[in-house]
Coordinates of C-alpha atoms in Angstrom, one line a residue:
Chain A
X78 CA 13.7 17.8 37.8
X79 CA 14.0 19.9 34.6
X80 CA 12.0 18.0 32.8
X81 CA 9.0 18.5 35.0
X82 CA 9.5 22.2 35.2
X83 CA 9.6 22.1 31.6
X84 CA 6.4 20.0 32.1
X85 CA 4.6 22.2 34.2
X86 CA 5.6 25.4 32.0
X87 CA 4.2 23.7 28.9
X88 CA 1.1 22.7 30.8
X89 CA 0.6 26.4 31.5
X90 CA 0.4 27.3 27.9
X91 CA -1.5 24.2 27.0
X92 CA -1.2 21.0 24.8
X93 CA 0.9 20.2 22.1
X94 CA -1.0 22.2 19.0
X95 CA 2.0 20.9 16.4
X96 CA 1.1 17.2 15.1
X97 CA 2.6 14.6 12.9
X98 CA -0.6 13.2 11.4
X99 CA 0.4 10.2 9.5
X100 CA -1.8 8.1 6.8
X101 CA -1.8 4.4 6.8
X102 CA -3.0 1.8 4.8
X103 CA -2.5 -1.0 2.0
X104 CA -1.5 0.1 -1.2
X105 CA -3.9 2.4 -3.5
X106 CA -6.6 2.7 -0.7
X107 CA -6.3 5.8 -1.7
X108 CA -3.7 7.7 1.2
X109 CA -2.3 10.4 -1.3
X110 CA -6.0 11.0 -2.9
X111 CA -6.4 12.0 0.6
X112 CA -3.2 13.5 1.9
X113 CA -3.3 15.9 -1.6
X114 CA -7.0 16.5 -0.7
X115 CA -6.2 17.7 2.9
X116 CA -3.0 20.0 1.5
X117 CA -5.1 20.9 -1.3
X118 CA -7.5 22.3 1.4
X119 CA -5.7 24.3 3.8
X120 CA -2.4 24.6 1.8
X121 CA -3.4 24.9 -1.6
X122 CA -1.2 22.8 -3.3
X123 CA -0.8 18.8 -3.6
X124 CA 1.2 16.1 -1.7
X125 CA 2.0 13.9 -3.9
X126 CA 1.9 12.1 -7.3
X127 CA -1.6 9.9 -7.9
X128 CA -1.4 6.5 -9.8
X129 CA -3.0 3.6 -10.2
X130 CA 0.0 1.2 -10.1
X131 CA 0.6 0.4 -6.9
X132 CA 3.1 1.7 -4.6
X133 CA 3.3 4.9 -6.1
X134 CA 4.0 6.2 -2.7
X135 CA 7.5 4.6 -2.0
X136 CA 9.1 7.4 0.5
X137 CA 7.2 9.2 3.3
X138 CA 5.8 12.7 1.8
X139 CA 5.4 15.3 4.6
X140 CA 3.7 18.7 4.0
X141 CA 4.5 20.7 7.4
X142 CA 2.5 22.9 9.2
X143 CA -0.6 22.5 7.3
X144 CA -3.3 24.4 9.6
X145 CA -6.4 22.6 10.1
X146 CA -9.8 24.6 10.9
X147 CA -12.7 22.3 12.2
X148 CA -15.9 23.2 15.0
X149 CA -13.8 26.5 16.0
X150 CA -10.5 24.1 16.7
X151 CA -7.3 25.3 14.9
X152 CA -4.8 22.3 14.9
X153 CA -1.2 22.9 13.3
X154 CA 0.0 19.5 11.9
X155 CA 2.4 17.7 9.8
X156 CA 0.9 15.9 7.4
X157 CA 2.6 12.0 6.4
X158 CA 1.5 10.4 3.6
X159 CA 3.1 6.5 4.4
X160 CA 3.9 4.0 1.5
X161 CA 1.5 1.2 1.5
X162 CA 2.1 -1.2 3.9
X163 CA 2.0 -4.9 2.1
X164 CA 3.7 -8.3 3.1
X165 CA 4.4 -9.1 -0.5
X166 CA 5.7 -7.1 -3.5
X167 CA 6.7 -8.8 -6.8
X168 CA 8.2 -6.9 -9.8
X169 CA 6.2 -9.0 -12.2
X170 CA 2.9 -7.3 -10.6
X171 CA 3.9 -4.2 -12.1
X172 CA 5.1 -5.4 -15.4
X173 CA 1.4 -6.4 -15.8
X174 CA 0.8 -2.6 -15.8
X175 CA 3.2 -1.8 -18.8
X176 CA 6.7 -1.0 -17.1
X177 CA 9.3 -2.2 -18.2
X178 CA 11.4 -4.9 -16.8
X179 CA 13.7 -2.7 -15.2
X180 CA 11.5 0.1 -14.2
X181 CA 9.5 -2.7 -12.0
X182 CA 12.6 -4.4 -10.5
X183 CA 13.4 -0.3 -9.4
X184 CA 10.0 0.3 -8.3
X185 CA 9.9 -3.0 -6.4
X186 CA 13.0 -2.5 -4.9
X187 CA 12.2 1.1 -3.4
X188 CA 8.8 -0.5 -2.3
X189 CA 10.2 -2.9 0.0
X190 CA 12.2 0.6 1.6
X191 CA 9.3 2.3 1.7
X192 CA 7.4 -0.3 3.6
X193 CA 10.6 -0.4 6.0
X194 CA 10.5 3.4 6.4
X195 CA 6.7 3.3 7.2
X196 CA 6.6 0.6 9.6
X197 CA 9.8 2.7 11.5
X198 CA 7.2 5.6 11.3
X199 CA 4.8 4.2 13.1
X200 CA 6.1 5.3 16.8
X201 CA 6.8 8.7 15.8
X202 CA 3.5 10.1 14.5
X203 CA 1.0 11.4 17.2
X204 CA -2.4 10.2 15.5
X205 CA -3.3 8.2 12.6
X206 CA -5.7 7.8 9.6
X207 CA -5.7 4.3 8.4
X208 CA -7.5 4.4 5.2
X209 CA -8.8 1.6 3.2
X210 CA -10.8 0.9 0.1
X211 CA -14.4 0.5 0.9
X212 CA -14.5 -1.9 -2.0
X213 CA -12.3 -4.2 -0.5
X214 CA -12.2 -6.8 2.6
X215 CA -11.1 -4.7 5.6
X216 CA -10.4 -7.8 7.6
X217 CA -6.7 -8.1 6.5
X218 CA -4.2 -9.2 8.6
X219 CA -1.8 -6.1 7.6
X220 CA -4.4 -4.0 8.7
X221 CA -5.3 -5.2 12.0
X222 CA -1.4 -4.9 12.6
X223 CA -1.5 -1.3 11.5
X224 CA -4.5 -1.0 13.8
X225 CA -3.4 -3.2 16.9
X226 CA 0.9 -1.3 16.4
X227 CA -0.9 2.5 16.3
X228 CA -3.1 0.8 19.6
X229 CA -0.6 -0.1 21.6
X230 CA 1.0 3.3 21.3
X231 CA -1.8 4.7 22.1
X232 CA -2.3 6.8 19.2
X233 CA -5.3 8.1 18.2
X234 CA -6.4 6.4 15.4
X235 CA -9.2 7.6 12.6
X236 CA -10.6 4.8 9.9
X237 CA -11.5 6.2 6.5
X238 CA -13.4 4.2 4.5
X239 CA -12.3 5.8 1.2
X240 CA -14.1 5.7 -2.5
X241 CA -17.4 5.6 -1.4
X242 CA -18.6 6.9 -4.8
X243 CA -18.0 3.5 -6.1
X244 CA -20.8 1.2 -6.5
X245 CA -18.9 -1.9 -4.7
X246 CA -18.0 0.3 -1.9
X247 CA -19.6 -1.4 1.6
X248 CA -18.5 1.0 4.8
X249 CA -20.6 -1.3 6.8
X250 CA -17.9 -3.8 6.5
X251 CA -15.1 -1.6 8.3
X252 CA -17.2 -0.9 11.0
X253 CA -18.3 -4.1 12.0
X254 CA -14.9 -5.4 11.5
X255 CA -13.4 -2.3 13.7
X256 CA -16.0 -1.7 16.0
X257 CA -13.9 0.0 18.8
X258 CA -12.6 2.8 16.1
X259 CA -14.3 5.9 14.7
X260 CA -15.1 5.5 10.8
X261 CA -15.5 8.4 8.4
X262 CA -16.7 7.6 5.0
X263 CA -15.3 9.7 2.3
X264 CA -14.3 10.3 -1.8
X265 CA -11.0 11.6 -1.4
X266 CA -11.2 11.9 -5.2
X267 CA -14.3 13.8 -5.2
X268 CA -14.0 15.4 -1.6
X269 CA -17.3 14.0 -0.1
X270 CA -17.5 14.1 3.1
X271 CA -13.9 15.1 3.8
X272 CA -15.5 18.1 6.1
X273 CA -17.0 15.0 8.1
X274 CA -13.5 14.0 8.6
X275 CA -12.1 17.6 10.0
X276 CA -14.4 17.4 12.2
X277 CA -13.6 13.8 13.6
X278 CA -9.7 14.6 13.4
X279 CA -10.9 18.2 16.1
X280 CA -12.6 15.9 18.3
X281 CA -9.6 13.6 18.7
X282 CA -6.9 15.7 18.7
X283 CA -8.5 18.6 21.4
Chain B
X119 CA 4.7 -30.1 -3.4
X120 CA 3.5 -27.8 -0.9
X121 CA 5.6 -28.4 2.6
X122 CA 3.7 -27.2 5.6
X123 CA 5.4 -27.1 8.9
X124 CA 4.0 -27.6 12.4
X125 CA 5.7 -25.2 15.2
X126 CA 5.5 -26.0 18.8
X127 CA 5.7 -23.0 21.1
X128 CA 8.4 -24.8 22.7
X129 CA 10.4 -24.8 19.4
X130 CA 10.2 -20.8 19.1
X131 CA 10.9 -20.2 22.4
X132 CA 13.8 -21.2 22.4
X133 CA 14.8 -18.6 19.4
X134 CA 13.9 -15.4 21.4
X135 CA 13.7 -11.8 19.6
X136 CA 15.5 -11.4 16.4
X137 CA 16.4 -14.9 16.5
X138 CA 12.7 -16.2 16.1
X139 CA 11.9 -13.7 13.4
X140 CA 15.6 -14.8 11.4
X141 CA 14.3 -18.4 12.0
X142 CA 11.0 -17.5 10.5
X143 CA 11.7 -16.1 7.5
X144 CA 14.8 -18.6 6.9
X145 CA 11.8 -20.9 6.6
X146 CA 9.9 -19.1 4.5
X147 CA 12.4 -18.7 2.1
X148 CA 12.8 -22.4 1.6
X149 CA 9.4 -22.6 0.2
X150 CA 7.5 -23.5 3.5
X151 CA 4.2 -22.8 4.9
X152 CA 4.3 -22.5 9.1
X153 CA 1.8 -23.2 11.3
X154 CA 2.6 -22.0 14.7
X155 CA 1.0 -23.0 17.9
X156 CA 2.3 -19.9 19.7
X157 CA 0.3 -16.8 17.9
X158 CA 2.6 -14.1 17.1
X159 CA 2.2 -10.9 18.6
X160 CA 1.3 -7.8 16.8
X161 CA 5.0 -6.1 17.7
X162 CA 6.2 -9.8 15.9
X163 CA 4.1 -9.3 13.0
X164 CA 5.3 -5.9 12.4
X165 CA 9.2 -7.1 13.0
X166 CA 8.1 -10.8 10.3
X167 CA 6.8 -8.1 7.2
X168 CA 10.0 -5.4 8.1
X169 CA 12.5 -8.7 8.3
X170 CA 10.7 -10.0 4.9
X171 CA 10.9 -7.1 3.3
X172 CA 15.1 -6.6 3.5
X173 CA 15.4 -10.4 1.6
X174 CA 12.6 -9.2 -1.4
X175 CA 13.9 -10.9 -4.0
X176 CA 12.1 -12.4 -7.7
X177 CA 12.1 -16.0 -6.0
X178 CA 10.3 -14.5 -2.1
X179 CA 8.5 -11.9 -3.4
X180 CA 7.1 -11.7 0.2
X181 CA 4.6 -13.7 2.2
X182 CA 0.8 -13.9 3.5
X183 CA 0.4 -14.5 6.8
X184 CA -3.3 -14.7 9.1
X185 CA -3.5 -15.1 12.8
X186 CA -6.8 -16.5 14.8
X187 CA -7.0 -15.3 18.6
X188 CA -3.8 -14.3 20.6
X189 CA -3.5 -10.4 20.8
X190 CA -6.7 -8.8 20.6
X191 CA -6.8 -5.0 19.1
X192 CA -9.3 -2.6 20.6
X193 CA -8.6 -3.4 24.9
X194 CA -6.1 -0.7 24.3
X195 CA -2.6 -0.1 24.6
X196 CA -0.5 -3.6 24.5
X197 CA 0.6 -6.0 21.8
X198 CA -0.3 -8.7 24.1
X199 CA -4.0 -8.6 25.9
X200 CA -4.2 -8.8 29.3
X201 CA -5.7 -11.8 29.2
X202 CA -2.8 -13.0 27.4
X203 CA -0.4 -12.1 29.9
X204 CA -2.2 -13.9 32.7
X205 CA -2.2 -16.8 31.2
X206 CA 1.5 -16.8 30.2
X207 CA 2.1 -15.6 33.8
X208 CA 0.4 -18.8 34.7
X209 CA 2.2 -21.0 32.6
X210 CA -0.3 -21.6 30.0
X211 CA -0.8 -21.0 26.4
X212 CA -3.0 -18.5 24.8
X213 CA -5.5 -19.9 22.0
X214 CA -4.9 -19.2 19.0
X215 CA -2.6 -20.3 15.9
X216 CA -0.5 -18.0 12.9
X217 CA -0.1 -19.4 9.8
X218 CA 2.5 -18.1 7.5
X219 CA 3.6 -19.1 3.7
X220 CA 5.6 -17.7 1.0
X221 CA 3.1 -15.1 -1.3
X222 CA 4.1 -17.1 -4.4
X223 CA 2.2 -19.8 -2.8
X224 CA -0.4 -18.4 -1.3
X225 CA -3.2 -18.0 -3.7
X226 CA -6.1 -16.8 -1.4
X227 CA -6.9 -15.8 2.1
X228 CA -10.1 -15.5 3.8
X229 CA -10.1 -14.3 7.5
X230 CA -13.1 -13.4 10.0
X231 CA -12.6 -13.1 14.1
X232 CA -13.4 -17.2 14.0
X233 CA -11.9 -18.5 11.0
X234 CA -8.9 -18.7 8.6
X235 CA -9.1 -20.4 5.2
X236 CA -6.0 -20.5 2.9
X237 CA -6.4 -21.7 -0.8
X238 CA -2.5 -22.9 -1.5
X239 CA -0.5 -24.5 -4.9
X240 CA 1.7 -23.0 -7.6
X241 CA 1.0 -20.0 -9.5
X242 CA 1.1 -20.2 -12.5
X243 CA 2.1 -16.3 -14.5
X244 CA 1.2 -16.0 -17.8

């Protein structure tokens, strides 16, 4: 009974404007490129640290209230930027990138948390960007259980076909692989496009 | 020696929840690849990489894992298509197959809608 006066109160001063927008994907698709290039935006300062050795990420990185300005729509969010989701991580992958023994046991270690801690996220944010490489094979298995878990939530879920300024990068392959989904094509690291996916993110969240 | 294992959908249904996910991985650990008849859902899938995740260790650094058929993403909003359901409500079995192995084993994986292909054997780290 409370709860649906509640409910019909909050009806009367509209929908929930406050979002958790959370950032999925495999590791270095490129989600904190992203994340830093959206705080950058309307926040003016960075998410979180950039590297190429994967699972950088390795704890959930939240910038809150980050207010988002797109075809006249203000949406107040919280911005997630997820560890990489991955079936596998071995310490000896990251030795090959010149840590140490011990650094890559640590790092491997706080991966498989992070992985953990991103999965558990997945029924608490209210939409999605699932970002992947454009260079790489979309059709993974992790991803289409991203995908099919944010589904049947029903969360609103964004692809972002990410480093399109690369010469290998095909965004034709994640839309015929995802045909039912919305795909915005962007550089996070350069910013192309990135106004292309304000927009998108307004239209799904009105 | 690769050891691949054939799972009837009888056999995991009789480890429900946790159980069939514990089983799983058990497996796995020992240096198995699975092959099972039942396709896991997309709820199991997520539950298989959290489960594989907490027993990390240098000798399972993890696992690969491709299913063909069973849940279908993009009919919105359940891990197991509707489709699915009726035929399970019917007593039959969904088409479909999930194979699973240990990463270390797995050397490559190439997945459309129709087809899996697994290239399997040793690594060998330089």
């Amino acid at each position: 009974m409370i709860d649906s006066i509640f409910g019909w109160i909050r009806g009367l001063f509209g929908r929930k404007k406050r979002v958790c927008l959370g950032l999925y994907g495999a590791p270095n698709a490129g989600k904190t490129s992203l994340a830093n290039k959206i705080s950058m935006d309307w926040l003016g300062e960075p998410l979180g640290e950039v590297s190429r050795i994967p699972h950088e990420t390795r704890m959930v990185q939240q910038k809150e209230n980050v207010r988002m300005r797109a075809n006249g729509f203000e949406l107040s969010m919280n911005l997630l930027d997820m560890p990489g989701i991955s079936t596998k991580v071995d310490y000896r992958d990251f030795i090959r990138y010149g840590l140490t023994l011990e650094e890559a046991q640590k790092r491997s270690k706080e991966a498989t948390k992070g992985i953990i801690e991103a999965i558990k996220w997945l029924e608490k944010v209210d939409a999605a960007l699932v970002v992947m490489d454009a260079c790489e094979d979309p059709y993974t298995q992790v991803n289409i259980t991203v995908i099919g878990n944010l589904e049947a939530r029903e969360i609103p879920v964004i692809l972002v076909a990410n480093k399109i300024d690369l010469p290998k990068a095909d965004a034709k392959r994640i839309r015929e692989a995802y045909p039912q989904y919305p795909v915005v094509e962007v550089s996070a690291l350069k910013g192309d496009n990135v106004d292309l996916l304000y927009d998108e993110i307004a239209r799904r969240m009105r | 020696m690769i050891e691949i294992e054939f799972l009837s959908a009888e056999v995991l249904s009789q480890q429900p929840g946790a159980k069939k996910i514990e089983f799983l991985v058990g497996n796995l650990r020992k240096g198995k690849i699975l092959v099972l008849e039942d396709p896991l859902s997309l709820g199991e899938e997520t539950r298989l990489i959290e489960a594989t995740m907490k027993k990390v260790s240098p000798n399972f650094p993890g696992i690969e894992i491709g299913t063909l058929g069973g849940t279908v993403i993009g009919n919105g909003g359940e891990f197991r298509s509707l489709r699915e359901s009726i035929i399970r409500m019917l007593g039959g079995k969904p088409r479909g197959l999930t194979v699973i192995g240990p990463s270390q084993l797995v050397q490559q994986i190439k997945k459309d809608p129709e087809s899996l292909s697994w290239r399997a054997g040793e690594k060998t780290r330089r």
